[in-house]
Amino acid sequence: MDKNFVPKTVEETVYKTWESGGYFTPVIDPGKKPFSVLLPPPNANADLHVGHAMYVIEDIMIRFHRMKGDPTLWLPGADHAGFETQYVYEKHLAKQGKSRFDFDRETLYRDIWNFVHENRGKMENQLRRLGFSLDWSRNIFTLNPNVIKTVYASFKQLSDEGLVYRDSRLVNYCTKDGTGFSDLEVLYVERNDPMYYMKYGPFTIATARPETKFRDTALAVNPKDKRYKKYIGQTLQIMGLLGPVSMTVIPDAEVDPEFGTGIMKVTPAHDPHDFELGKKFNLPVTPIIDFRGKMDFSWFLNQPDIDPKYRERAEKYHGKKVAVVRPLMVEDLKADGLLVKIDEAYSHRVGTCWKCGTVIEPLPLEQWYVKVEPLAKKAIEAIKKKKVTFVPKRFEKTAKQWLTNFHDWNISRQNVWGIRIPAWKCTACASWTITDGSVPSSCYSCGSDAIIQDTDTFDTWFSSGQWPFATLKATKQGDFDYFYPTSVMETGYDILPWWVCRMLMLGIHLTGKVPFETVYLHGLVRDGKGQKMSKSKGNVINPLEMIDKYGADALRMALVFGTGAGNDQSLAEDKIRGMRNFSNKLWNIARFLSLYLDKFGISEFNQLPPYAGNRRKHDDQMTSAVTELTKKVTKHMEKYQFSDAANAIYEFAWHTFADQYIEQSKPLLEAGDKQTLATLINVFYAILTLLHPFMPFITEEIWSKLPKASEDPLIISSWPGSKQS
RNA sequence: GGUCGGUUAGCUCAGCGGUAGAGCGCUGCAUUCACAUUGCAGAUGUCGCAGGUUCAAAUCCUGCACCGACCACCA
């Protein structure tokens, strides 16, 4: 054996042995309860980051159960990541001086498909380099035809049940990326914006969005506010930048008399609260901002007999971006004597696009919505009845809160890269025909053949929310029946609302069973100082680089060692190096033992004296210590306490076994005591076995180099104390 | 405003009812003996503050103080 363990040369070979040996593929035994986990599918076109390496927790569970003899499935997959991937592809196009609008839908889709498939293998090989024992024979893509079939069927079913409906309401729209988003995808940031106080008839109003005032349809005051009570119900003539408009004062209990001047302008087309208020008071929804984020005054300019002064103004504003128009308006407000003051120090939360940072415009648009409440109720019920449990437990409350507060879910996206919504609109009667994916020949309502398919695609989370059953129905015959519900869903707590809750809701409703029995949530990986990793800070730890430098085992161990479930962790390179040193320690223990095997001329396991008959004090001590360790580690594994398990093995291997037992054994070995060697080797095997889920490569490699009772590779050797068939 | 988390050795964090732990760092000694990616020895903590429960609390309860995360339609 070499003096030092060199992971690079070993890991690739070992992984190939596992994969070609078929050990990742479960042997289905109807008499046994399976253990199954779905890998949260990484984006097909992107490299893995250190957060993905946290899925090592899944590999640990999987390897543990496989060694216990359970039919064990860890299902790999790749996510088409609709909007996110299209965003990356558009950047790629931009480098070539092109945009997505240069292509027709089919071409664009095909090009992105090719783009993704060129990159896809990269991510999959990175998962291999981490040592993940995924069943590649079942590897599945979110755009697999069978997955799509399930997603279509679900959409149709939900629609038939009235749980999917189409509605026109204000959508969180990114005018740069050209698509709407669900509420969850809006990222709120604290920002300073000027607050404009302007004259409004007999009042002064305060607004941070003066550009929307052209389409105000009412004024709202708190019905309890004595200052304005007398105006409620009155219709007033108000002088604006484009001449007088008439507006009614309406009561709204949610108006805060303390805020601004206590009177609020109502713009149903551009503010969600105003939109609701507009519904209640039957106000028109009249937009002033278009889908490109530009001011649209065509409604005004199309009117006959406009005062030339106002026409000039409207023309000046028309077609310009919001940010450009604001200062122009301020000038005009001043000129008309309508500007009271500007408060520059106003701080508020602004919704931005989570991807590009553009301010989200609430814009009126027709979209498909999922009616969440009935689905959420079932999910909450399942949590309460312990059909699904959380590790750590506190996330149970978080999940319930999310499920209680979800609004209806907008699942339409104005993207090309995704699953196109199987809905056709009739140009004759305006009704929608929804199918299971097959193209209808005519409108289901009026029979007209003038039908056009919706150009939108599904929110990626709508399909990934069905991942547990959509995959298992698509992989191999019988998989769904055998492996569903899956055992554990392990993922970062940051996608609890996006993904975990949605899988619960859709899974329970559409299959009648929870999609997974346990949810294990891990935290964020931060840098060595506890800072969030980001490219701009330059503190990003690249998992592949770390694997090259220290080995996958070291990285894996560093990630679980000393990390509590659900807690963020700081990962410094020093910690990984420390674990590399541990690898080296193990390697040298193996070298030491093989040295004496050679000295004693032992090449076969049965040439060693039997282990079980040891009754000498020194051997006994070792044996009972390792038995204790095994119990402890097994208990920790079963309770998802991986940090404690790793800690216990590390401590035992290095500071008990190597530092004490081996040192004490040296004189005995020098005296030619084979019994001592036999005991040491057997204890070491127990350590390797217990450690294998955490550090699979080095343990397997050492295993292969020493004589053993069975020729089975470590990956399928039995966990001590478990019953194997 | 609401919810959740954190506050433990110089740094980063485990532990969460029985007289303080790990990794890294630090100090001293050791090197042809499996490993310097090492060994041995060692220093460093009234476990955020104040009360309470208990034979016993870093660990449970209450309050407070700072940090942090997430949520919420204050224009």
Coordinates of C-alpha atoms in Angstrom, one line a residue, chain A residues 188-570:
Chain A
Y188 CA -38.8 41.8 -1.1
V189 CA -36.0 44.2 -0.5
E190 CA -35.9 47.2 1.8
R191 CA -35.3 50.3 -0.2
N192 CA -35.3 54.1 0.1
D193 CA -37.6 55.8 -2.3
P194 CA -38.9 59.4 -2.4
M195 CA -42.4 59.8 -1.1
Y196 CA -44.3 62.4 -3.1
Y197 CA -47.0 64.5 -1.4
M198 CA -49.3 66.1 -3.9
K199 CA -52.4 68.1 -4.0
Y200 CA -55.5 66.1 -4.9
G201 CA -58.6 68.2 -5.0
P202 CA -59.3 69.3 -1.4
F203 CA -56.7 66.7 -0.1
T204 CA -53.1 66.1 -0.1
I205 CA -52.1 62.5 -0.8
A206 CA -48.8 60.7 -0.3
T207 CA -47.5 58.2 -2.8
A208 CA -44.3 56.4 -3.7
R209 CA -45.7 55.7 -7.1
P210 CA -46.8 58.9 -8.7
E211 CA -46.8 57.5 -12.2
T212 CA -49.8 55.4 -11.4
K213 CA -51.9 58.4 -10.5
F214 CA -53.1 58.8 -14.0
R215 CA -55.3 55.8 -13.6
D216 CA -56.5 56.3 -10.1
T217 CA -60.1 55.4 -9.9
A218 CA -61.1 56.4 -6.4
L219 CA -59.9 57.8 -3.1
A220 CA -60.1 55.7 0.1
V221 CA -60.2 56.8 3.7
N222 CA -60.6 55.0 6.9
P223 CA -64.4 55.2 7.8
K224 CA -63.4 56.1 11.4
D225 CA -61.2 59.0 10.4
K226 CA -63.1 62.1 11.5
R227 CA -61.2 64.4 9.1
Y228 CA -62.5 62.7 6.0
K229 CA -65.7 61.1 7.1
K230 CA -67.9 63.7 5.5
Y231 CA -66.4 63.1 2.1
I232 CA -67.3 59.4 2.0
G233 CA -69.6 58.7 -1.0
Q234 CA -68.9 62.1 -2.6
T235 CA -67.6 62.4 -6.1
L236 CA -65.1 65.1 -6.5
Q237 CA -63.5 66.9 -9.4
I238 CA -59.7 66.6 -9.0
M239 CA -57.2 68.5 -11.0
G240 CA -54.4 66.3 -12.3
L241 CA -51.5 66.6 -14.7
L242 CA -53.8 65.7 -17.6
G243 CA -56.7 67.9 -16.6
P244 CA -59.6 67.3 -14.2
V245 CA -60.8 63.8 -13.3
S246 CA -63.8 62.8 -11.2
M247 CA -63.3 60.4 -8.3
T248 CA -65.4 59.0 -5.6
V249 CA -64.3 58.7 -1.9
I250 CA -64.8 55.2 -0.6
P251 CA -64.4 53.8 2.9
D252 CA -61.7 51.2 3.5
A253 CA -61.0 50.0 7.1
E254 CA -57.5 49.1 6.1
V255 CA -56.4 52.6 5.4
D256 CA -54.2 53.7 8.2
P257 CA -55.0 57.3 9.3
E258 CA -51.5 57.6 10.6
F259 CA -49.8 56.8 7.3
G260 CA -49.0 59.7 5.0
T261 CA -52.0 62.0 5.1
G262 CA -54.5 59.3 5.9
I263 CA -56.0 59.3 2.5
M264 CA -55.1 56.8 -0.2
K265 CA -55.5 56.9 -3.9
V266 CA -56.8 53.7 -5.5
T267 CA -55.2 52.2 -8.6
P268 CA -56.8 48.8 -9.2
A269 CA -54.6 48.0 -12.1
H270 CA -51.3 48.4 -10.3
D271 CA -51.7 47.5 -6.7
P272 CA -53.0 44.2 -5.2
H273 CA -54.8 45.9 -2.4
D274 CA -56.4 48.4 -4.6
F275 CA -57.3 45.6 -7.0
E276 CA -59.3 43.9 -4.3
L277 CA -60.8 47.2 -3.2
G278 CA -61.7 47.8 -6.8
K279 CA -63.6 44.5 -7.0
K280 CA -65.6 45.5 -3.9
F281 CA -66.6 48.9 -5.3
N282 CA -66.8 47.9 -8.9
L283 CA -64.0 50.1 -10.0
P284 CA -62.5 49.7 -13.5
V285 CA -59.0 48.1 -13.9
T286 CA -57.3 50.5 -16.2
P287 CA -53.5 50.0 -16.7
I288 CA -51.0 52.7 -17.3
I289 CA -47.9 50.5 -17.4
D290 CA -47.5 47.9 -20.1
F291 CA -45.8 44.5 -20.0
R292 CA -42.5 46.0 -21.0
G293 CA -42.6 48.3 -18.0
K294 CA -43.3 51.4 -20.1
M295 CA -45.9 54.1 -19.7
D296 CA -48.9 53.6 -21.9
F297 CA -51.0 56.8 -22.6
S298 CA -52.8 55.5 -25.7
W299 CA -56.1 55.5 -23.8
F300 CA -55.7 59.2 -23.3
L301 CA -54.2 60.1 -26.7
N302 CA -57.0 58.4 -28.5
Q303 CA -59.6 60.7 -26.9
P304 CA -61.0 63.5 -29.1
D305 CA -60.5 67.2 -28.3
I306 CA -57.6 67.0 -25.9
D307 CA -56.2 70.2 -24.5
P308 CA -52.9 70.7 -26.4
K309 CA -51.0 71.2 -23.2
Y310 CA -52.1 67.9 -21.8
R311 CA -51.6 66.2 -25.2
E312 CA -48.0 67.4 -25.2
R313 CA -47.5 66.0 -21.7
A314 CA -49.0 62.6 -22.4
E315 CA -46.9 62.4 -25.5
K316 CA -43.9 63.2 -23.5
Y317 CA -44.6 60.4 -21.0
H318 CA -45.8 57.9 -23.5
G319 CA -43.7 54.8 -24.1
K320 CA -41.0 55.8 -21.6
K321 CA -39.9 53.7 -18.6
V322 CA -41.4 54.4 -15.2
A323 CA -38.1 55.6 -13.8
V324 CA -37.7 58.1 -16.7
V325 CA -41.2 59.5 -16.3
R326 CA -41.0 60.2 -12.5
P327 CA -38.6 63.2 -12.7
L328 CA -40.6 64.6 -15.7
M329 CA -43.8 64.3 -13.6
V330 CA -42.2 66.1 -10.7
E331 CA -41.3 69.1 -12.9
D332 CA -44.9 69.2 -14.2
L333 CA -46.4 68.9 -10.8
K334 CA -44.2 71.8 -9.7
A335 CA -45.3 73.8 -12.7
D336 CA -48.9 73.2 -11.9
G337 CA -48.4 73.9 -8.2
L338 CA -49.6 70.5 -7.3
L339 CA -46.4 69.3 -5.6
V340 CA -46.5 69.8 -1.8
K341 CA -43.3 68.2 -0.8
I342 CA -41.0 65.2 -1.4
D343 CA -39.9 63.1 1.6
E344 CA -36.6 61.6 0.4
A345 CA -36.1 59.4 3.4
Y346 CA -39.0 57.1 2.9
S347 CA -38.0 53.4 3.4
H348 CA -40.2 50.5 2.3
R349 CA -40.2 47.0 1.0
V350 CA -40.2 46.6 -2.8
G351 CA -40.9 43.4 -4.6
T352 CA -38.2 42.5 -7.0
C353 CA -37.6 39.6 -9.4
W354 CA -35.7 36.9 -7.5
K355 CA -33.6 36.3 -10.6
C356 CA -32.7 39.6 -12.2
G357 CA -33.6 42.1 -9.4
T358 CA -36.0 44.2 -11.5
V359 CA -38.9 45.7 -9.6
I360 CA -41.9 43.5 -9.9
E361 CA -44.9 45.3 -11.5
P362 CA -48.3 44.0 -10.4
L363 CA -50.1 43.9 -13.8
P364 CA -53.5 42.6 -14.7
L365 CA -53.3 39.4 -16.6
E366 CA -55.3 36.2 -17.2
Q367 CA -53.5 33.1 -15.7
W368 CA -54.2 29.6 -14.5
Y369 CA -54.5 29.3 -10.7
V370 CA -54.5 26.4 -8.4
K371 CA -57.0 26.7 -5.6
V372 CA -54.8 26.0 -2.7
E373 CA -57.0 25.9 0.4
P374 CA -58.6 22.4 -0.1
L375 CA -55.2 20.9 -0.9
A376 CA -53.5 22.7 2.0
K377 CA -56.1 21.4 4.4
K378 CA -55.3 17.8 3.5
A379 CA -51.6 18.5 4.0
I380 CA -52.1 20.1 7.4
E381 CA -54.3 17.1 8.4
A382 CA -51.5 14.7 7.4
I383 CA -49.0 16.6 9.5
K384 CA -51.3 16.6 12.4
K385 CA -51.9 12.9 12.1
K386 CA -48.2 12.3 11.9
K387 CA -48.5 10.7 8.5
V388 CA -45.5 12.9 7.7
T389 CA -42.9 14.0 10.3
F390 CA -40.2 16.5 10.3
V391 CA -36.6 16.5 11.3
P392 CA -35.9 18.7 13.0
K393 CA -39.3 18.9 14.5
R394 CA -39.6 22.7 14.5
F395 CA -40.2 22.7 10.8
E396 CA -43.5 21.1 11.3
K397 CA -44.9 24.4 12.6
T398 CA -43.2 26.3 9.8
A399 CA -44.8 24.0 7.2
K400 CA -48.3 24.3 8.8
Q401 CA -47.9 28.1 8.8
W402 CA -47.0 28.1 5.2
L403 CA -49.9 25.8 4.3
T404 CA -52.3 28.0 6.2
N405 CA -51.2 31.2 4.5
F406 CA -50.8 30.2 0.9
H407 CA -52.8 32.3 -1.6
D408 CA -54.0 30.7 -4.7
W409 CA -51.1 29.6 -6.9
N410 CA -50.4 31.1 -10.2
I411 CA -49.0 28.3 -12.3
S412 CA -48.8 30.1 -15.7
R413 CA -45.4 31.2 -16.9
Q414 CA -44.7 33.2 -20.1
N415 CA -41.7 31.0 -20.9
V416 CA -41.0 28.6 -23.7
W417 CA -38.8 26.3 -21.8
G418 CA -41.2 24.1 -19.9
I419 CA -44.2 22.0 -20.1
R420 CA -46.7 23.8 -22.3
I421 CA -50.1 24.0 -20.7
P422 CA -52.6 21.6 -22.3
A423 CA -55.4 24.2 -22.7
W424 CA -56.9 25.5 -25.8
K425 CA -58.9 28.7 -26.1
C426 CA -61.8 28.9 -28.5
T427 CA -61.8 32.0 -30.6
A428 CA -65.5 31.6 -31.3
C429 CA -67.0 31.2 -27.8
A430 CA -63.9 32.1 -25.6
S431 CA -64.2 29.0 -23.5
W432 CA -61.2 26.8 -22.6
T433 CA -60.7 23.2 -23.5
I434 CA -58.4 21.2 -21.3
T435 CA -57.1 17.8 -22.2
D436 CA -54.8 15.2 -20.9
G437 CA -52.2 16.4 -23.4
S438 CA -53.8 15.2 -26.6
V439 CA -54.6 17.9 -29.1
P440 CA -58.3 18.5 -29.3
S441 CA -59.9 18.8 -32.7
S442 CA -62.5 21.2 -31.6
C443 CA -63.8 23.3 -28.8
Y444 CA -65.5 21.1 -26.1
S445 CA -68.1 23.8 -25.5
C446 CA -69.3 25.0 -28.9
G447 CA -67.6 22.6 -31.3
S448 CA -65.8 25.2 -33.2
D449 CA -62.4 24.2 -34.6
A450 CA -61.0 27.7 -34.1
I451 CA -59.0 26.8 -31.1
I452 CA -55.6 28.1 -30.1
Q453 CA -53.3 26.5 -27.4
D454 CA -52.2 28.6 -24.5
T455 CA -48.7 29.8 -25.2
D456 CA -47.7 29.6 -21.5
T457 CA -45.9 26.8 -19.7
F458 CA -46.3 25.5 -16.2
D459 CA -44.4 26.9 -13.3
T460 CA -41.6 24.4 -12.8
W461 CA -42.8 23.9 -9.2
F462 CA -46.1 22.7 -10.5
S463 CA -44.4 19.7 -12.1
S464 CA -41.8 19.2 -9.5
G465 CA -44.5 19.3 -6.9
Q466 CA -45.6 16.0 -8.4
W467 CA -42.0 14.6 -8.5
P468 CA -42.5 11.7 -6.1
F469 CA -45.3 10.0 -8.0
A470 CA -44.6 11.4 -11.5
T471 CA -41.1 9.8 -11.4
L472 CA -42.1 6.5 -9.9
K473 CA -44.9 6.1 -12.4
A474 CA -42.4 6.7 -15.1
T475 CA -39.3 4.7 -14.1
K476 CA -40.0 1.0 -14.1
Q477 CA -43.1 -1.1 -14.0
G478 CA -44.2 -1.6 -10.4
D479 CA -42.0 1.2 -8.9
F480 CA -44.9 3.3 -7.9
D481 CA -46.7 0.5 -6.1
Y482 CA -43.6 -0.6 -4.3
F483 CA -41.7 2.5 -3.5
Y484 CA -44.5 5.1 -3.0
P485 CA -44.8 6.7 -0.5
T486 CA -41.1 7.3 -0.3
S487 CA -39.3 7.1 3.0
V488 CA -37.5 10.4 3.4
M489 CA -37.5 13.7 1.6
E490 CA -34.2 15.4 2.3
T491 CA -33.6 18.9 1.2
G492 CA -32.6 22.4 2.2
Y493 CA -35.1 24.2 4.5
D494 CA -35.1 27.1 2.1
I495 CA -37.3 25.3 -0.3
L496 CA -39.8 24.1 2.3
P497 CA -42.7 26.3 0.9
W498 CA -41.7 26.1 -2.7
W499 CA -41.3 22.4 -2.9
V500 CA -42.0 20.3 0.2
C501 CA -45.3 21.9 0.9
R502 CA -46.4 21.6 -2.8
M503 CA -45.4 18.0 -3.0
L504 CA -47.4 17.4 0.1
M505 CA -50.5 19.1 -1.2
L506 CA -50.4 17.6 -4.7
G507 CA -49.2 14.2 -3.6
I508 CA -51.9 13.7 -1.0
H509 CA -54.6 15.0 -3.2
L510 CA -53.6 13.2 -6.4
T511 CA -52.5 9.8 -5.0
G512 CA -54.4 9.7 -1.7
K513 CA -51.1 9.1 0.2
V514 CA -48.4 11.3 1.5
P515 CA -45.5 11.5 -0.9
F516 CA -42.9 10.8 1.9
E517 CA -43.0 9.8 5.5
T518 CA -40.2 11.9 6.9
V519 CA -38.9 15.3 5.9
Y520 CA -35.3 15.9 6.8
L521 CA -34.2 19.5 6.3
H522 CA -30.6 20.7 6.2
G523 CA -29.3 24.2 6.5
L524 CA -27.3 26.5 4.4
V525 CA -23.6 26.1 3.9
R526 CA -21.8 29.3 4.7
D527 CA -18.1 30.2 4.5
G528 CA -15.7 29.7 7.3
K529 CA -16.7 33.0 8.9
G530 CA -20.4 32.3 8.8
Q531 CA -20.9 34.6 5.8
K532 CA -23.3 33.6 3.0
M533 CA -21.3 32.4 0.0
S534 CA -21.5 34.5 -3.1
K535 CA -19.6 34.9 -6.3
S536 CA -19.2 38.6 -5.7
K537 CA -17.7 38.1 -2.3
G538 CA -15.4 35.5 -3.7
N539 CA -15.9 33.2 -0.8
V540 CA -17.5 30.4 -2.7
I541 CA -16.2 26.9 -1.9
N542 CA -16.4 24.8 -5.0
P543 CA -17.1 21.2 -4.0
L544 CA -15.3 19.7 -7.0
E545 CA -12.2 21.7 -6.2
M546 CA -12.3 20.4 -2.7
I547 CA -12.7 16.8 -3.9
D548 CA -9.7 17.2 -6.2
K549 CA -7.7 18.5 -3.3
Y550 CA -8.8 16.4 -0.4
G551 CA -11.0 13.7 -1.7
A552 CA -14.7 13.2 -1.7
D553 CA -14.7 11.4 1.7
A554 CA -13.1 14.4 3.4
L555 CA -15.6 16.8 2.0
R556 CA -18.5 14.5 2.9
M557 CA -17.3 14.1 6.4
A558 CA -16.6 17.8 6.8
L559 CA -20.2 18.5 5.8
V560 CA -21.9 16.2 8.4
F561 CA -19.4 16.5 11.2
G562 CA -20.5 18.9 13.9
T563 CA -23.6 20.0 11.9
G564 CA -27.0 19.8 13.5
A565 CA -30.1 19.1 11.4
G566 CA -31.7 22.2 10.0
N567 CA -28.9 24.5 11.2
D568 CA -26.8 26.6 8.9
Q569 CA -23.1 25.7 9.0
S570 CA -19.8 27.3 8.4

